[in-house]
Amino acid sequence: KAGVTQTPRYLIKTRGQQVTLSCSPISGHRSVSWYQQTPGQGLQFLFEYFSETQRNKGNFPGRFSGRQFSNSRSEMNVSTLELGDSALYLCASSLPQWAGGPNEQFFGPGTRLTVL
Amino acid sequence: AQSVTQLGSHVSVSEGALVLLRCNYSSSVPPYLFWYVQYPNQGLQLLLKYTSAATLVKGINGFEAEFKKSETSFHLTKPSAHMSDAAEYFCAVSQDTGRRALTFGSGTRLQVQP
């Protein structure tokens, strides 16, 4: 079974630009979560999508947004990039909550975003 | 609210020595607890998880962790370190509220000396 895939793996942008990152979950997984990882703030939850609906959102400004498609693939968008947005963005997929049990999340390799 | 504290941002052990990485959690309801490992330039890989079925949890690569409710701890151990264990380790907590969000600790970088 293929794992979580994220594209692109590396991205360089300049301040003020916007960026879109893509995530394809494991087949059969319908829940997708996004996390930001930085040396200063560590791993922080951005948002979670299930059945094309945002179910949960972390404490990030409105410049960070996401969506999920009917095939469970997800994208996240960051508008008006700032230097502080440089980070590793990780996507994770998991079985839906109604499947029961803990939310074991399977992570992709991440997208390394550098903002210049 | 929930939080995770990992004591020691860096831990160094000799090959063959015991590995002990500490994690304490704070949660208003019974938590789910996880340990993840991250190798350079990679995502997170699940080592093990606590789901209330058993307090001593065995994971991959010889790691195990013991849930101690009285101490609100979930320390990660491995009897004998291997060079390939060098990586960053994250403890994480979530709650059985239907939400998938994980709250992570700040991570512990494990160095294994030959």
XYZ file of N, CA and C in Angstrom:
690
model
N 0.853 -1.173 0.000
C 0.000 0.000 0.000
C 0.899 1.236 0.000
N 0.648 2.153 -0.909
C 1.476 3.349 -0.999
C 1.229 4.225 0.212
N 2.292 4.963 0.613
C 2.176 5.847 1.755
C 1.602 7.196 1.359
N 1.686 8.125 2.281
C 1.234 9.489 2.023
C 2.257 10.172 1.120
N 1.787 10.797 0.080
C 2.696 11.502 -0.817
C 2.417 12.988 -0.775
N 3.486 13.762 -0.851
C 3.372 15.213 -0.835
C 4.180 15.792 -1.981
N 3.604 16.762 -2.623
C 4.308 17.448 -3.698
C 4.107 18.942 -3.581
N 5.114 19.737 -3.976
C 6.474 19.290 -4.262
C 7.227 18.975 -2.978
N 8.394 18.436 -3.073
C 9.190 18.171 -1.874
C 9.939 19.427 -1.412
N 10.319 20.256 -2.340
C 11.033 21.480 -2.007
C 10.464 22.633 -2.820
N 10.439 23.789 -2.181
C 9.841 24.960 -2.814
C 10.543 26.206 -2.296
N 10.876 27.102 -3.207
C 11.455 28.395 -2.818
C 10.562 29.494 -3.353
N 10.138 30.378 -2.469
C 9.276 31.489 -2.844
C 9.836 32.776 -2.251
N 9.307 33.899 -2.692
C 9.703 35.179 -2.122
C 8.540 35.768 -1.326
N 8.884 36.664 -0.439
C 7.860 37.305 0.400
C 6.752 37.913 -0.457
N 5.529 37.753 0.009
C 4.393 38.314 -0.699
C 3.735 37.365 -1.684
N 4.476 36.347 -2.095
C 3.881 35.376 -3.018
C 2.941 34.441 -2.270
N 2.256 33.609 -3.042
C 1.426 32.588 -2.423
C 1.909 31.221 -2.892
N 1.534 30.190 -2.149
C 2.006 28.853 -2.469
C 0.906 27.841 -2.186
N 0.883 26.788 -2.982
C -0.061 25.687 -2.788
C 0.704 24.388 -2.678
N 0.423 23.652 -1.621
C 1.055 22.360 -1.389
C 0.000 21.268 -1.514
N 0.429 20.104 -1.987
C -0.511 19.029 -2.242
C -0.185 17.783 -1.420
N -1.237 17.062 -1.059
C -1.079 15.851 -0.264
C -2.058 14.794 -0.750
N -1.540 13.591 -1.011
C -2.404 12.456 -1.350
C -2.334 11.451 -0.217
N -3.459 11.161 0.432
C -3.434 10.256 1.585
C -3.305 8.803 1.169
N -3.101 7.959 2.149
C -3.087 6.520 1.920
C -4.471 6.113 1.423
N -4.498 5.183 0.497
C -5.761 4.727 -0.060
C -6.692 4.228 1.051
N -7.907 4.751 1.064
C -8.864 4.353 2.089
C -8.927 5.312 3.266
N -7.921 6.134 3.408
C -7.935 7.135 4.473
C -8.688 8.362 3.990
N -9.590 8.835 4.817
C -10.382 9.986 4.407
C -10.117 11.223 5.246
N -9.310 11.069 6.276
C -8.977 12.218 7.117
C -7.556 12.664 6.807
N -7.391 13.950 6.559
C -6.074 14.517 6.270
C -5.830 15.685 7.208
N -4.663 15.668 7.837
C -4.265 16.763 8.723
C -2.972 17.373 8.219
N -2.781 18.640 8.520
C -1.569 19.359 8.129
C -0.884 19.905 9.373
N 0.445 19.834 9.363
C 1.251 20.342 10.457
C 2.397 21.176 9.894
N 2.786 22.188 10.666
C 3.957 22.999 10.329
C 5.065 22.658 11.312
N 6.266 22.450 10.801
C 7.411 22.165 11.664
C 8.500 23.201 11.444
N 8.848 23.921 12.502
C 9.926 24.893 12.455
C 10.849 24.657 13.634
N 12.114 25.084 13.521
C 13.046 24.903 14.637
C 12.581 25.644 15.891
N 11.963 26.787 15.723
C 11.565 27.582 16.879
C 10.278 27.155 17.539
N 9.286 26.809 16.749
C 7.967 26.478 17.276
C 7.676 24.981 17.315
N 8.531 24.192 16.708
C 8.304 22.753 16.712
C 7.188 22.356 15.768
N 6.496 21.304 16.129
C 5.405 20.774 15.312
C 4.084 21.363 15.789
N 3.401 22.039 14.865
C 2.140 22.671 15.227
C 1.052 22.259 14.247
N -0.108 21.972 14.792
C -1.254 21.557 14.004
C -1.853 22.740 13.255
N -2.078 22.533 11.964
C -2.680 23.577 11.137
C -4.180 23.359 10.993
N -4.565 22.274 10.363
C -5.986 21.945 10.214
C -6.165 20.492 9.813
N -7.427 20.058 9.937
C -7.812 18.697 9.590
C -9.031 18.742 8.695
N -9.008 17.880 7.691
C -10.137 17.765 6.779
C -10.657 16.343 6.755
N -11.955 16.235 6.646
C -12.609 14.941 6.492
C -13.850 15.148 5.649
N -14.020 14.317 4.647
C -15.167 14.434 3.747
C -15.327 15.853 3.234
N -14.212 16.409 2.790
C -14.181 17.731 2.141
C -14.559 18.868 3.075
N -14.604 18.607 4.369
C -14.975 19.633 5.344
C -13.847 19.820 6.348
N -13.571 21.068 6.668
C -12.583 21.337 7.709
C -13.203 21.015 9.059
N -12.595 20.107 9.793
C -13.159 19.641 11.060
C -12.497 20.291 12.263
N -11.290 20.792 12.058
C -10.538 21.311 13.188
C -9.485 22.251 12.649
N -9.184 23.285 13.394
C -8.211 24.267 12.918
C -7.322 24.676 14.064
N -6.029 24.807 13.781
C -5.080 25.267 14.768
C -5.042 26.783 14.813
N -4.116 27.289 15.593
C -4.026 28.724 15.821
C -3.083 29.375 14.818
N -3.534 29.487 13.599
C -2.757 30.113 12.529
C -3.595 31.210 11.883
N -2.925 32.215 11.317
C -3.694 33.300 10.686
C -4.444 32.826 9.454
N -5.370 33.658 9.022
C -6.218 33.314 7.893
C -5.472 33.154 6.574
N -4.201 33.579 6.550
C -3.411 33.380 5.325
C -3.213 31.899 5.012
N -3.376 31.084 6.023
C -3.245 29.642 5.856
C -4.639 29.055 5.622
N -4.799 28.367 4.542
C -6.095 27.765 4.243
C -5.876 26.410 3.593
N -6.923 25.665 3.503
C -6.806 24.343 2.894
C -8.117 23.919 2.292
N -8.058 22.792 1.624
C -9.279 22.186 1.124
C -9.035 20.710 0.875
N -10.120 19.981 0.748
C -10.021 18.557 0.460
C -10.975 18.233 -0.671
N -10.529 17.375 -1.525
C -11.319 17.002 -2.690
C -12.068 15.702 -2.436
N -12.954 15.363 -3.359
C -13.797 14.175 -3.170
C -12.985 12.877 -3.139
N -11.788 12.894 -3.711
C -10.936 11.699 -3.664
C -10.014 11.708 -2.443
N -10.289 12.589 -1.500
C -9.553 12.752 -0.231
C -8.225 13.476 -0.362
N -7.779 13.733 -1.564
C -6.559 14.526 -1.716
C -6.790 15.910 -1.119
N -5.714 16.484 -0.589
C -5.859 17.770 0.076
C -4.794 18.737 -0.412
N -5.126 19.984 -0.377
C -4.171 21.049 -0.666
C -4.198 22.050 0.465
N -3.061 22.659 0.721
C -3.047 23.797 1.616
C -2.421 24.980 0.875
N -2.897 26.137 1.199
C -2.467 27.355 0.530
C -2.007 28.363 1.582
N -0.918 29.017 1.278
C -0.467 30.119 2.124
C -0.355 31.345 1.233
N -1.072 32.376 1.586
C -1.025 33.610 0.794
C -0.116 34.630 1.481
N 0.322 35.593 0.714
C 1.158 36.676 1.214
C 2.253 36.126 2.134
N 3.117 35.346 1.559
C 4.142 34.664 2.331
C 5.021 35.626 3.117
N 5.375 35.178 4.324
C 6.297 35.911 5.186
C 7.529 35.027 5.432
N 8.617 35.681 5.830
C 9.838 34.919 6.084
C 9.603 33.807 7.105
N 8.759 34.096 8.083
C 8.486 33.128 9.148
C 7.697 31.927 8.707
N 7.222 31.946 7.470
C 6.481 30.788 6.971
C 7.418 29.693 6.471
N 8.699 29.998 6.438
C 9.672 28.971 6.044
C 9.589 27.820 7.037
N 9.357 26.633 6.542
C 9.109 25.496 7.428
C 9.012 24.224 6.620
N 8.953 23.116 7.349
C 8.602 21.842 6.751
C 7.110 21.648 6.998
N 6.350 21.463 5.945
C 4.909 21.264 6.071
C 4.612 19.779 5.875
N 4.046 19.200 6.908
C 3.781 17.767 6.919
C 2.289 17.503 6.800
N 1.985 16.531 6.007
C 0.614 16.075 5.847
C 0.507 14.686 6.478
N -0.619 14.408 7.091
C -0.832 13.094 7.703
C -2.232 12.615 7.375
N -2.367 11.336 7.140
C -3.692 10.781 6.884
C -4.026 9.729 7.936
N -5.310 9.543 8.152
C -5.746 8.555 9.129
C -7.148 8.078 8.779
N -7.525 6.989 9.408
C -8.868 6.495 9.218
C -9.853 7.465 9.862
N -11.083 7.476 9.408
C -12.044 8.404 10.005
C -12.366 8.042 11.447
N -12.860 8.983 12.187
C -13.134 8.795 13.604
C -14.144 7.684 13.854
N -15.090 7.510 12.916
C -16.107 6.471 13.140
C -15.509 5.066 13.022
N -14.294 4.954 12.505
C -13.643 3.649 12.418
C -13.186 3.177 13.789
N -13.200 4.112 14.742
C -12.873 3.737 16.110
C -11.392 3.760 16.401
N -11.057 3.773 17.662
C -9.661 3.689 18.045
C -8.960 5.034 17.981
N -7.698 5.013 18.329
C -6.947 6.268 18.373
C -6.648 6.772 16.982
N -6.370 8.041 16.913
C -6.128 8.652 15.619
C -4.681 8.457 15.211
N -4.334 7.226 14.917
C -2.991 6.952 14.431
C -2.819 7.631 13.091
N -1.871 8.508 13.020
C -1.674 9.288 11.814
C -0.406 8.842 11.102
N -0.504 8.773 9.800
C 0.602 8.362 8.943
C 1.084 9.601 8.185
N 2.347 9.913 8.352
C 2.876 11.154 7.823
C 3.565 10.966 6.476
N 3.456 11.980 5.655
C 4.215 12.048 4.425
C 5.605 12.604 4.686
N 6.441 12.690 3.646
C 7.813 13.158 3.816
C 7.921 14.664 3.997
N 6.839 15.377 3.724
C 6.852 16.819 3.921
C 7.249 17.612 2.694
N 6.877 18.870 2.712
C 7.310 19.849 1.720
C 8.126 20.899 2.446
N 9.371 21.071 2.003
C 10.245 22.076 2.606
C 10.044 23.388 1.871
N 9.439 24.365 2.539
C 9.187 25.679 1.960
C 10.207 26.678 2.491
N 10.868 27.344 1.595
C 11.801 28.406 1.952
C 11.282 29.708 1.377
N 11.129 30.707 2.236
C 10.654 32.020 1.810
C 11.824 33.007 1.888
N 12.149 33.616 0.761
C 13.278 34.550 0.714
C 12.807 35.996 0.696
N -7.615 21.314 27.695
C -6.339 21.586 27.037
C -5.381 20.436 27.309
N -4.503 20.239 26.399
C -3.527 19.171 26.548
C -2.152 19.698 26.184
N -1.133 19.116 26.777
C 0.230 19.519 26.467
C 1.167 18.353 26.705
N 2.342 18.458 26.135
C 3.360 17.423 26.262
C 4.688 18.079 26.563
N 5.404 17.530 27.533
C 6.724 18.028 27.881
C 7.739 16.910 27.707
N 8.739 17.177 26.899
C 9.834 16.223 26.736
C 11.058 16.809 27.430
N 11.548 16.106 28.430
C 12.704 16.574 29.189
C 13.984 16.193 28.456
N 14.791 17.205 28.158
C 16.042 16.943 27.459
C 15.880 17.074 25.976
N 16.397 18.152 25.408
C 16.307 18.332 23.960
C 17.346 17.471 23.245
N 18.426 17.118 23.953
C 19.466 16.260 23.390
C 19.830 15.185 24.405
N 19.905 13.970 23.931
C 20.347 12.846 24.752
C 21.427 12.099 23.981
N 22.522 11.815 24.659
C 23.614 11.088 24.028
C 23.880 9.806 24.808
N 23.936 8.688 24.110
C 24.224 7.404 24.741
C 25.278 6.683 23.916
N 25.917 5.710 24.526
C 26.866 4.859 23.816
C 26.122 3.701 23.170
N 26.659 3.234 22.087
C 26.067 2.067 21.429
C 26.010 0.915 22.420
N 24.838 0.272 22.503
C 24.652 -0.823 23.447
C 24.094 -0.403 24.791
N 24.066 0.887 25.056
C 23.551 1.395 26.334
C 22.038 1.545 26.291
N 21.449 1.686 27.481
C 20.014 1.894 27.599
C 19.631 3.271 27.058
N 18.526 3.308 26.337
C 17.970 4.566 25.873
C 16.739 4.880 26.714
N 16.680 6.093 27.265
C 15.522 6.544 28.024
C 15.197 7.962 27.585
N 14.050 8.124 26.962
C 13.587 9.449 26.543
C 12.306 9.749 27.310
N 12.275 10.916 27.946
C 11.194 11.218 28.875
C 10.076 12.048 28.248
N 8.866 11.697 28.644
C 7.690 12.412 28.152
C 6.669 12.477 29.274
N 6.210 13.685 29.570
C 5.113 13.891 30.508
C 3.992 14.624 29.791
N 2.779 14.260 30.097
C 1.652 14.851 29.396
C 0.696 15.496 30.381
N -0.104 16.362 29.852
C -1.171 16.974 30.619
C -2.427 16.874 29.769
N -3.452 16.271 30.339
C -4.680 16.098 29.573
C -5.860 16.064 30.533
N -6.932 16.710 30.142
C -8.104 16.768 31.003
C -8.952 15.500 30.910
N -8.715 14.712 29.904
C -9.430 13.453 29.737
C -8.407 12.368 29.412
N -8.782 11.099 29.565
C -7.825 10.036 29.228
C -7.293 10.224 27.820
N -5.990 10.206 27.706
C -5.399 10.531 26.401
C -5.050 9.299 25.582
N -4.822 9.556 24.302
C -4.070 8.632 23.485
C -2.652 9.205 23.407
N -1.650 8.347 23.509
C -0.266 8.806 23.508
C 0.521 8.086 22.426
N 1.442 8.808 21.829
C 2.219 8.282 20.714
C 3.678 8.696 20.856
N 4.540 7.859 20.304
C 5.921 8.253 20.057
C 6.186 8.115 18.564
N 6.750 9.195 18.011
C 7.142 9.213 16.608
C 8.647 9.446 16.516
N 9.237 8.945 15.428
C 10.655 9.185 15.164
C 10.780 9.885 13.820
N 11.738 10.794 13.755
C 11.982 11.530 12.504
C 13.463 11.453 12.162
N 13.766 10.884 11.020
C 15.134 10.865 10.510
C 15.336 12.095 9.635
N 16.567 12.515 9.445
C 16.828 13.742 8.678
C 16.130 13.739 7.327
N 15.509 14.869 7.029
C 14.831 15.084 5.745
C 13.722 14.079 5.470
N 13.115 13.608 6.528
C 11.999 12.681 6.358
C 10.811 13.118 7.211
N 9.682 12.490 6.969
C 8.502 12.734 7.788
C 8.592 11.972 9.094
N 7.472 11.857 9.778
C 7.419 11.186 11.070
C 6.962 9.742 10.891
N 7.608 8.853 11.622
C 7.243 7.440 11.595
C 6.766 7.039 12.987
N 5.620 6.378 13.051
C 5.082 5.964 14.335
C 5.904 4.824 14.924
N 6.364 5.026 16.167
C 7.093 3.979 16.883
C 6.142 3.092 17.667
N 5.251 3.735 18.417
C 4.293 2.993 19.229
C 3.177 3.922 19.672
N 2.111 3.304 20.215
C 0.964 4.087 20.653
C 0.346 3.461 21.893
N -0.170 4.293 22.760
C -0.905 3.849 23.936
C -2.381 4.115 23.702
N -3.177 3.036 23.884
C -4.606 3.179 23.627
C -5.450 2.677 24.782
N -4.864 2.524 25.948
C -5.495 2.074 27.188
C -5.677 0.567 27.271
N -5.265 -0.170 26.268
C -5.390 -1.632 26.318
C -4.360 -2.237 27.260
N -3.168 -1.671 27.306
C -2.108 -2.178 28.166
C -1.190 -1.027 28.505
N -0.678 -1.006 29.727
C 0.158 0.124 30.124
C 1.575 0.027 29.563
N 2.046 -1.198 29.297
C 3.357 -1.360 28.685
C 3.146 -1.634 27.206
N 3.673 -0.748 26.405
C 3.440 -0.817 24.969
C 4.744 -1.129 24.258
N 4.711 -2.107 23.400
C 5.895 -2.439 22.599
C 5.724 -1.897 21.196
N 6.809 -1.342 20.675
C 6.750 -0.767 19.351
C 7.757 -1.396 18.406
N 8.049 -0.666 17.354
C 8.989 -1.177 16.372
C 10.425 -0.909 16.809
N 11.353 -1.620 16.174
C 12.785 -1.416 16.401
C 13.213 -1.604 17.856
N 12.483 -2.415 18.614
C 12.878 -2.724 19.982
C 12.503 -1.684 21.022
N 11.787 -0.664 20.651
C 11.364 0.369 21.594
C 10.111 -0.052 22.343
N 9.987 0.437 23.568
C 8.769 0.253 24.333
C 8.550 1.467 25.230
N 7.331 1.618 25.703
C 7.000 2.741 26.578
C 5.975 2.276 27.594
N 6.041 2.870 28.771
C 5.114 2.503 29.840
C 4.268 3.712 30.219
N 2.969 3.521 30.187
C 2.043 4.566 30.591
C 1.869 4.513 32.107
N 2.177 5.621 32.776
C 2.002 5.708 34.227
C 1.074 6.878 34.521
N -0.168 6.547 34.816
C -1.160 7.591 35.025
C -0.822 8.452 36.231
N -0.342 7.817 37.308
C -0.049 8.561 38.539
C 1.057 9.589 38.330
N 1.947 9.299 37.384
C 3.051 10.213 37.104
C 2.799 11.020 35.827
N 1.693 10.806 35.194
C 1.369 11.402 33.873
C 2.571 11.319 32.951
N 3.147 10.124 32.866
C 4.342 9.945 32.052
C 4.159 8.844 31.017
N 4.965 8.920 30.002
C 4.953 7.918 28.922
C 6.365 7.874 28.345
N 7.307 7.437 29.169
C 8.722 7.440 28.770
C 9.025 6.328 27.768
N 9.911 6.620 26.860
C 10.314 5.689 25.802
C 11.647 5.053 26.172
N 11.747 3.743 26.055
C 12.990 3.060 26.389
C 13.358 2.042 25.320
N 14.663 1.753 25.295
C 15.194 0.676 24.462
C 16.398 0.121 25.210
N 16.451 -1.180 25.419
C 17.509 -1.748 26.267
C 18.917 -1.508 25.726
N 19.073 -1.546 24.411
C 20.413 -1.462 23.839
C 20.381 -0.585 22.594
N 21.048 0.547 22.663
C 21.033 1.499 21.546
C 21.866 1.000 20.370
N 21.381 1.326 19.196
C 22.093 1.003 17.950
C 22.362 2.306 17.223
N 23.416 2.316 16.452
C 23.777 3.541 15.721
C 22.609 4.056 14.885
N 21.829 3.133 14.351
C 20.716 3.530 13.488
C 19.561 4.187 14.257
N 19.641 4.187 15.593
C 18.594 4.836 16.393
C 18.770 6.346 16.464
N 19.908 6.841 15.994
C 20.150 8.280 16.034
C 19.120 9.001 15.171
N 18.330 9.852 15.804
C 17.226 10.538 15.135
C 16.591 11.487 16.140
N 15.501 12.144 15.713
C 14.745 12.971 16.653
C 13.457 12.241 16.992
N 13.110 12.283 18.263
C 11.957 11.549 18.761
C 10.938 12.530 19.339
N 9.680 12.306 18.971
C 8.606 13.184 19.416
C 7.539 12.395 20.146
N 7.143 12.902 21.291
C 6.005 12.369 22.025
C 4.780 13.210 21.645
N 3.641 12.583 21.500
C 2.448 13.326 21.096
C 1.232 12.793 21.843
N 0.249 13.662 22.004
C -0.975 13.303 22.712
C -2.182 13.757 21.914
N -3.238 12.986 22.009
C -4.520 13.409 21.463
C -5.605 12.894 22.392
N -6.810 13.366 22.151
C -7.914 12.958 23.005
C -8.983 12.302 22.177
N -9.747 11.448 22.795
C -10.789 10.711 22.106
C -12.035 11.585 22.002
N -11.864 12.675 21.283
C -12.997 13.579 21.134
C -13.449 13.648 19.697
N -12.935 12.746 18.881
C -13.282 12.767 17.470
C -12.382 13.648 16.646
N -11.542 14.404 17.315
C -10.632 15.257 16.572
C -9.288 14.568 16.421
N -8.684 14.780 15.291
C -7.456 14.074 14.962
C -6.199 14.840 15.335
N -6.331 16.054 15.822
C -5.154 16.886 16.042
C -4.238 16.292 17.095
N -2.969 16.203 16.765
C -1.949 15.771 17.706
C -1.249 16.988 18.285
N -1.003 16.940 19.593
C -0.173 17.943 20.246
C 1.177 17.291 20.514
N 2.224 17.883 19.969
C 3.555 17.308 20.058
C 4.397 17.964 21.138
N 5.312 17.168 21.689
C 6.361 17.734 22.507
C 7.407 18.384 21.615
N 8.380 19.001 22.241
C 9.393 19.756 21.492
C 10.457 18.872 20.862
N 10.437 17.595 21.183
C 11.361 16.670 20.546
C 12.647 16.464 21.333
N 13.218 15.280 21.194
C 14.508 14.943 21.786
C 15.388 14.339 20.712
N 16.544 14.973 20.510
C 17.481 14.442 19.522
C 18.384 13.425 20.204
N 18.370 12.213 19.700
C 19.173 11.129 20.267
C 20.453 10.958 19.453
N 21.578 11.039 20.134
C 22.871 10.738 19.516
C 23.360 9.413 20.077
N 23.910 8.579 19.229
C 24.466 7.304 19.651
C 25.947 7.301 19.316
N 26.762 7.216 20.339
C 28.218 7.253 20.183
C 28.753 5.835 20.001
N 29.709 5.670 19.096
C 30.275 4.323 18.875
C 31.112 3.860 20.055
